[in-house]
Short mmCIF file of C-alpha atoms and ligand atoms in Angstrom, two decimals:
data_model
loop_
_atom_site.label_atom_id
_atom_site.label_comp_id
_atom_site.label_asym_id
_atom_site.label_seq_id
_atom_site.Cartn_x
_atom_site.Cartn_y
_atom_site.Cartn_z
CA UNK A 1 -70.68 128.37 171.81
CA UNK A 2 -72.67 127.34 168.78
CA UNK A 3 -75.73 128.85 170.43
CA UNK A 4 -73.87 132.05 170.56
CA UNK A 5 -72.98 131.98 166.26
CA UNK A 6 -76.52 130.98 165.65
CA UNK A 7 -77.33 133.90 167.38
CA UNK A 8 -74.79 135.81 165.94
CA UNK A 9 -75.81 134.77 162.35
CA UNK A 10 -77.87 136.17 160.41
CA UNK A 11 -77.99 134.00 157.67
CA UNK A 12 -77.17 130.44 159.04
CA UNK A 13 -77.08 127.52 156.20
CA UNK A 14 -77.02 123.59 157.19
CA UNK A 15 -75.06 121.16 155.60
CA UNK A 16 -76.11 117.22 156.42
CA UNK A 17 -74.57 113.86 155.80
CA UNK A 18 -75.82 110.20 156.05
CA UNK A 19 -74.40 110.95 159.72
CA UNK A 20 -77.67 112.62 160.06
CA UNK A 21 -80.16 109.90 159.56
CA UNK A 22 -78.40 107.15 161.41
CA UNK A 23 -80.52 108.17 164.99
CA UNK A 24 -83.69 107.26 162.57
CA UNK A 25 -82.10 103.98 161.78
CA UNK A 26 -80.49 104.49 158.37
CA UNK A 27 -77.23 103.22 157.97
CA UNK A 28 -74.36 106.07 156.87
CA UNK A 29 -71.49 104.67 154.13
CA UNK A 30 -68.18 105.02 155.63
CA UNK A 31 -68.40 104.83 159.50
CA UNK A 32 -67.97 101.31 160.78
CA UNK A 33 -71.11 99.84 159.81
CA UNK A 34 -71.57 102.12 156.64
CA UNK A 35 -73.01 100.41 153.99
CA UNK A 36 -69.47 100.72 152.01
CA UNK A 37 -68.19 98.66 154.15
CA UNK A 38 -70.99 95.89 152.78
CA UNK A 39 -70.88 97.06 149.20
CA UNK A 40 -68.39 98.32 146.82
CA UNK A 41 -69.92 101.19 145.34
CA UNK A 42 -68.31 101.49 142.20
CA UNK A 43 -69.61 98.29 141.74
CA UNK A 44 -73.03 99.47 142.75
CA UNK A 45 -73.68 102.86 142.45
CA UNK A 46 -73.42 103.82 138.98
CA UNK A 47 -74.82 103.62 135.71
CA UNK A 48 -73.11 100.53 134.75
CA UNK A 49 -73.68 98.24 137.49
CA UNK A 50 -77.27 99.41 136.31
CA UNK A 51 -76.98 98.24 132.88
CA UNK A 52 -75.07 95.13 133.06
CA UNK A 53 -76.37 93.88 136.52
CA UNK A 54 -79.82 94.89 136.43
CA UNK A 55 -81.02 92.52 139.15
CA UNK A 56 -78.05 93.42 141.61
CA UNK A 57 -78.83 97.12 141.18
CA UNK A 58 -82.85 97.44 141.65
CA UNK A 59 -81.97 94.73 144.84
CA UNK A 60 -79.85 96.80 146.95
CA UNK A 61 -81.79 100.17 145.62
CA UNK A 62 -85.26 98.70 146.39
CA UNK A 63 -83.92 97.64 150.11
CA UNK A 64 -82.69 101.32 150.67
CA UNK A 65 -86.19 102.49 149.03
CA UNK A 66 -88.17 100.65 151.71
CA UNK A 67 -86.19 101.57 154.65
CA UNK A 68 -86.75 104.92 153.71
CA UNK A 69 -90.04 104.49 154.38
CA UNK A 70 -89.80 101.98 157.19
CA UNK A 71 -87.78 104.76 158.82
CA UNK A 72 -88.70 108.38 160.12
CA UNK A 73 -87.00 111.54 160.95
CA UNK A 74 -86.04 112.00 164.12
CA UNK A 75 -85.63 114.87 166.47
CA UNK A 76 -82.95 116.53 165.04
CA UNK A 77 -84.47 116.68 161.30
CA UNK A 78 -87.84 118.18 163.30
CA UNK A 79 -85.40 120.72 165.24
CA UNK A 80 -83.82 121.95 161.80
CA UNK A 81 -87.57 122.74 160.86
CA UNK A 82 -88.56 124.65 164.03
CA UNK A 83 -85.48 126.37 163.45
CA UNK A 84 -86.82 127.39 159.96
CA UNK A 85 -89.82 128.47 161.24
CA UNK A 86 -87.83 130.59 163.61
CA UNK A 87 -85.79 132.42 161.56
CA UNK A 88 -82.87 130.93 163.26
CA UNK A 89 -81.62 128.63 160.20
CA UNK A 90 -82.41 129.88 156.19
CA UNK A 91 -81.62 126.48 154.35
CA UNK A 92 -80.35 122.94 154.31
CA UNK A 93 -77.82 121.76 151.71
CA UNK A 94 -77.82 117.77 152.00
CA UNK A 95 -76.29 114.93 150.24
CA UNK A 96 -79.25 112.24 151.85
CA UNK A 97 -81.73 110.89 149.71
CA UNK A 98 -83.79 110.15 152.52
CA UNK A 99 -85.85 112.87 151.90
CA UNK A 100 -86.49 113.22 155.66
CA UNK A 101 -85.60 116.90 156.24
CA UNK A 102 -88.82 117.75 154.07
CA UNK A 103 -90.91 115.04 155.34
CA UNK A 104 -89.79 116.87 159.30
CA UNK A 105 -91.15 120.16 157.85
CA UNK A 106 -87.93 121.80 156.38
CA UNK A 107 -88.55 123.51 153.06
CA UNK A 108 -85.48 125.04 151.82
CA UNK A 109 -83.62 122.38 150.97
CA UNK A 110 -80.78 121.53 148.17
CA UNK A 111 -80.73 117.63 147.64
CA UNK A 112 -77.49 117.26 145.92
CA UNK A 113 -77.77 113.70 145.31
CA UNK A 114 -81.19 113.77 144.04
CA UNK A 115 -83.97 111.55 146.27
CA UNK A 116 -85.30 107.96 147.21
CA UNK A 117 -88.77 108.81 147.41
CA UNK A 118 -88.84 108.87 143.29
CA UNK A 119 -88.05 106.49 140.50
CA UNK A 120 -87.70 107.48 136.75
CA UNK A 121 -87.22 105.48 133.64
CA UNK A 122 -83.36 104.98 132.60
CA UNK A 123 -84.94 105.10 128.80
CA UNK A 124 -87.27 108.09 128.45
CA UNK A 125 -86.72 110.22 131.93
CA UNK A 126 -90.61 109.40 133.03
CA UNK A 127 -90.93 109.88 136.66
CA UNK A 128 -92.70 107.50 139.11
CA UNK A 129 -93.51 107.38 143.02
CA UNK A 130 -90.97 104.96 144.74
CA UNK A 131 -94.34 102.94 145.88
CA UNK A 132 -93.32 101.03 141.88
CA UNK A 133 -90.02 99.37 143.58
CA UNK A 134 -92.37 98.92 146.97
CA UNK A 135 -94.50 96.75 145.03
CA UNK A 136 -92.07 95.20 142.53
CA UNK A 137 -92.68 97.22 139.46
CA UNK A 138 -88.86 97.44 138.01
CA UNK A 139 -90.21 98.87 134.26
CA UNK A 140 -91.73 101.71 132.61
CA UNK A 141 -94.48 101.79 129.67
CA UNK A 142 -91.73 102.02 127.25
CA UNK A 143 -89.97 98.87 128.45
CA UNK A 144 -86.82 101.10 129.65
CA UNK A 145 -85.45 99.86 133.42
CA UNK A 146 -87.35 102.32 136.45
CA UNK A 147 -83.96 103.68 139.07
CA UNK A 148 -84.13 105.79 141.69
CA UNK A 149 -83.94 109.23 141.59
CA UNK A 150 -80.51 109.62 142.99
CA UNK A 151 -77.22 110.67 141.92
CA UNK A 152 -75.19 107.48 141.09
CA UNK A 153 -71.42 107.84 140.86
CA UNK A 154 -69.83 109.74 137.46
CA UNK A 155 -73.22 111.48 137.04
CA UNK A 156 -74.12 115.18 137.26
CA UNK A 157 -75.82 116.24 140.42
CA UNK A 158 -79.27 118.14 139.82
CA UNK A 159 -78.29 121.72 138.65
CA UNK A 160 -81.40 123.51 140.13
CA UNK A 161 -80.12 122.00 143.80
CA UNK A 162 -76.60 122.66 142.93
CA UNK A 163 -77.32 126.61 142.23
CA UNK A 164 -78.56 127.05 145.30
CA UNK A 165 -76.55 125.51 147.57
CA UNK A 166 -73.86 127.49 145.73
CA UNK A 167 -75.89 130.99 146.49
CA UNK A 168 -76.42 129.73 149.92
CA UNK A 169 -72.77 128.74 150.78
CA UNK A 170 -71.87 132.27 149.20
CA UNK A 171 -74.89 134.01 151.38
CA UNK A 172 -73.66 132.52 154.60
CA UNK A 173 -72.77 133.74 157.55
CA UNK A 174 -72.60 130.77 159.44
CA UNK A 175 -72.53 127.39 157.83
CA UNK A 176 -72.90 124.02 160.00
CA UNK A 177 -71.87 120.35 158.72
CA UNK A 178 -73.79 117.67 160.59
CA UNK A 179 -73.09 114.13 159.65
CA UNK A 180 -70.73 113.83 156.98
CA UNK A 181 -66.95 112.50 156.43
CA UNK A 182 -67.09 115.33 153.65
CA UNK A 183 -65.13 112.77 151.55
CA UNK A 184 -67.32 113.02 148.14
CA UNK A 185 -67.05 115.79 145.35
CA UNK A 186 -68.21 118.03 144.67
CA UNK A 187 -70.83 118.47 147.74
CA UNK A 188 -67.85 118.83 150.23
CA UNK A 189 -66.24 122.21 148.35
CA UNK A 190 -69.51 123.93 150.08
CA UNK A 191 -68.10 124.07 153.28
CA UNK A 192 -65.21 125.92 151.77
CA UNK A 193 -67.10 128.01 149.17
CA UNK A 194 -68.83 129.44 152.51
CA UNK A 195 -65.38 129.71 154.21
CA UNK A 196 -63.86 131.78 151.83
CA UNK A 197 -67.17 133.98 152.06
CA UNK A 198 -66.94 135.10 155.39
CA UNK A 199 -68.56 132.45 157.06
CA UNK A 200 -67.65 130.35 160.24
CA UNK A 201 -67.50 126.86 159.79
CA UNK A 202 -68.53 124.44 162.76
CA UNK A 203 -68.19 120.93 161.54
CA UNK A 204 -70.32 118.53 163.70
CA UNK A 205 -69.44 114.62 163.29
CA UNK A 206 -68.23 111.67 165.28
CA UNK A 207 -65.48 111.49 163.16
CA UNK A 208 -62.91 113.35 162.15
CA UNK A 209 -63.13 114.74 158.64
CA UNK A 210 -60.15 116.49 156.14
CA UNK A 211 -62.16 120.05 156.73
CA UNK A 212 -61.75 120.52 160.34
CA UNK A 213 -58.66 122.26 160.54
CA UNK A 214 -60.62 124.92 158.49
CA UNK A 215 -63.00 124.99 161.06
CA UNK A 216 -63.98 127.67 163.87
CA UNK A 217 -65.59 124.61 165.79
CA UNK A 218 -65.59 121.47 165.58
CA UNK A 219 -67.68 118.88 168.12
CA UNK A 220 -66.84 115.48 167.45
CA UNK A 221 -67.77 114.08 170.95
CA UNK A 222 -71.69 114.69 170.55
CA UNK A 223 -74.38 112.84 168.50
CA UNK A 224 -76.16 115.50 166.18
CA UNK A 225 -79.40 114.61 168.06
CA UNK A 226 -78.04 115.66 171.28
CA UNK A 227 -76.29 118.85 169.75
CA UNK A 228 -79.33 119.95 168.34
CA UNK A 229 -81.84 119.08 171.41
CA UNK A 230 -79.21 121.34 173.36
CA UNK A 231 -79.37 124.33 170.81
CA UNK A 232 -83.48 123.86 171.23
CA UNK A 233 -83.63 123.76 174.87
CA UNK A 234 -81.14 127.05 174.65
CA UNK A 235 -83.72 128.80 171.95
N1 LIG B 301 -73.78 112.17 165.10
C1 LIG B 301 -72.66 112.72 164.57
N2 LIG B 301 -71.96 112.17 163.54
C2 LIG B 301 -72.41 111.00 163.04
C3 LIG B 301 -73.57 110.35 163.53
C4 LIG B 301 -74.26 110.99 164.62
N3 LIG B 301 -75.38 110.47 165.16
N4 LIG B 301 -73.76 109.20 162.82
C5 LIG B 301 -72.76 109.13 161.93
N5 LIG B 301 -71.96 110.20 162.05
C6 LIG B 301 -70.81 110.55 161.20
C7 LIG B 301 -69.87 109.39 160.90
O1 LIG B 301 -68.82 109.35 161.85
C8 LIG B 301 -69.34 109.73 159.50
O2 LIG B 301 -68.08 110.40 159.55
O3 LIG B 301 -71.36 110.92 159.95
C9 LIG B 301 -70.38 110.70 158.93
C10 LIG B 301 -71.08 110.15 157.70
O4 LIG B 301 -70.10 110.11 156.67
P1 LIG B 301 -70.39 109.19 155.39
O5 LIG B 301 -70.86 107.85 155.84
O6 LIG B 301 -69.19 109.30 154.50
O7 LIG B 301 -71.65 109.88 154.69
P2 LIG B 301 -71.65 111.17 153.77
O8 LIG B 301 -70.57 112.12 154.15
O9 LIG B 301 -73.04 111.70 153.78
O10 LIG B 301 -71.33 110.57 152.30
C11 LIG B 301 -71.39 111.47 151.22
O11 LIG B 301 -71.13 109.63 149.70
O12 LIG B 301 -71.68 107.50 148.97
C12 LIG B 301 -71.90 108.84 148.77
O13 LIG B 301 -73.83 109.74 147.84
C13 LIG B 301 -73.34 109.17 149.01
O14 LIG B 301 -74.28 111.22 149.88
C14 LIG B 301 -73.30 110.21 150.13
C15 LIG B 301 -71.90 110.76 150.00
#
């Protein structure tokens, strides 16, 4: 069946999760061990807990940082980019900072919630390679606190990567969520946006999300590795 509406597509947009990265080893938020379930992140992720508990913040940020790089894509994220190359998919919307679908070879790629593999200064906006946090380095020349390049919570996502995954929900034909409880705003109104364009929605998670009664499929029984090693063998 979903080889079938890839075929059928002709304009086929990808929409991941943290679901996506937990076959490379990365922890995802809200399934049972999601790192919410560790951390409260409104205590966490956001701009205060980065001015008022400096140390707390660049600790839990700098552990994510280096198991970003400890960590590598796995087959699926290398499948997505074959499927590039093929025509077969035109772009990946994701809410990961893991950076992984580019690192696999992808190229069209929305990050809504910005990216790990950067820091930039809190003060004057300077940006840095994540290597800084790697090797301890927490300030910038001006003095002002280094954070990573992410989205934190009550900020605005990245309005370059929001444009587009806007144009490519509207451009869709077929539009595929793999990985994610689709419980954050404004990232999980894509799936809709491309619904109410025409598209068909499969919705690919171990879990059952708020979205899938909009669906036209829905797997929930599968990993996303799996899923996408079948679509491979079938292309
Ligand atoms: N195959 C299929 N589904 C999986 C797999 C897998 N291998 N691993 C995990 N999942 C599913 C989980 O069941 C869960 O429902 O992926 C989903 C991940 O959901 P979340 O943990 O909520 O992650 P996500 O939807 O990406 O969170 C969105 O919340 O905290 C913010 O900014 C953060 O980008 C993140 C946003």
């Amino acid at each position: 069946m979903l080889s079938q509406l890839l075929h059928e597509s002709n304009y086929t947009v990808i929409f991941t999760g943290a679901g996506m990265s937990t076959e490379s080893g990365l922890p995802d938020f809200r399934s049972s061990n999601g790192l919410w379930n560790k951390k409260d992140p409104t205590q966490i992720a956001n701009v205060d807990s980065l001015n008022q508990n400096v140390d707390e913040f660049i600790e839990f940020y700098r552990e994510r940082v280096l198991a970003v790089k400890e960590y590598k894509p796995h087959k699926g994220h290398k499948i997505l980019a074959k499927l590039e190359r093929k025509g077969m998919i035109q772009s990946i919307i994701t809410q990961n900072v893991d950076g992984f679908h580019q690192l696999a070879g992808s190229h069209q790629v929305a990050e809504l919630h910005g990216t790990l593999q950067k820091v930039h200064c809190q003060n004057c906006g300077k940006e840095y390679s994540s290597e800084e946090y790697v090797n301890q380095a927490y300030y910038c020349e001006c003095d002002g606190v280094l954070r990573p390049s992410i989205v934190l919570f009550g900020e605005m996502l990245p309005e370059i990567d929001f444009q587009f995954a806007f144009e490519e929900s509207k451009k869709a034909e077929l539009f595929i969520v793999l990985g994610s409880s689709l419980s954050v705003t404004p990232a999980n109104q894509f799936p809709l946006i491309a619904k109410e364009n025409g598209a068909k929605l499969v919705v690919i998670n171990q879990e059952k999300t708020d979205f899938d009664r909009f669906a036209d499929l829905v797997i929930n029984d599968k990993k996303i590795g799996d899923v996408l090693q079948e679509v491979d063998l079938s292309n």
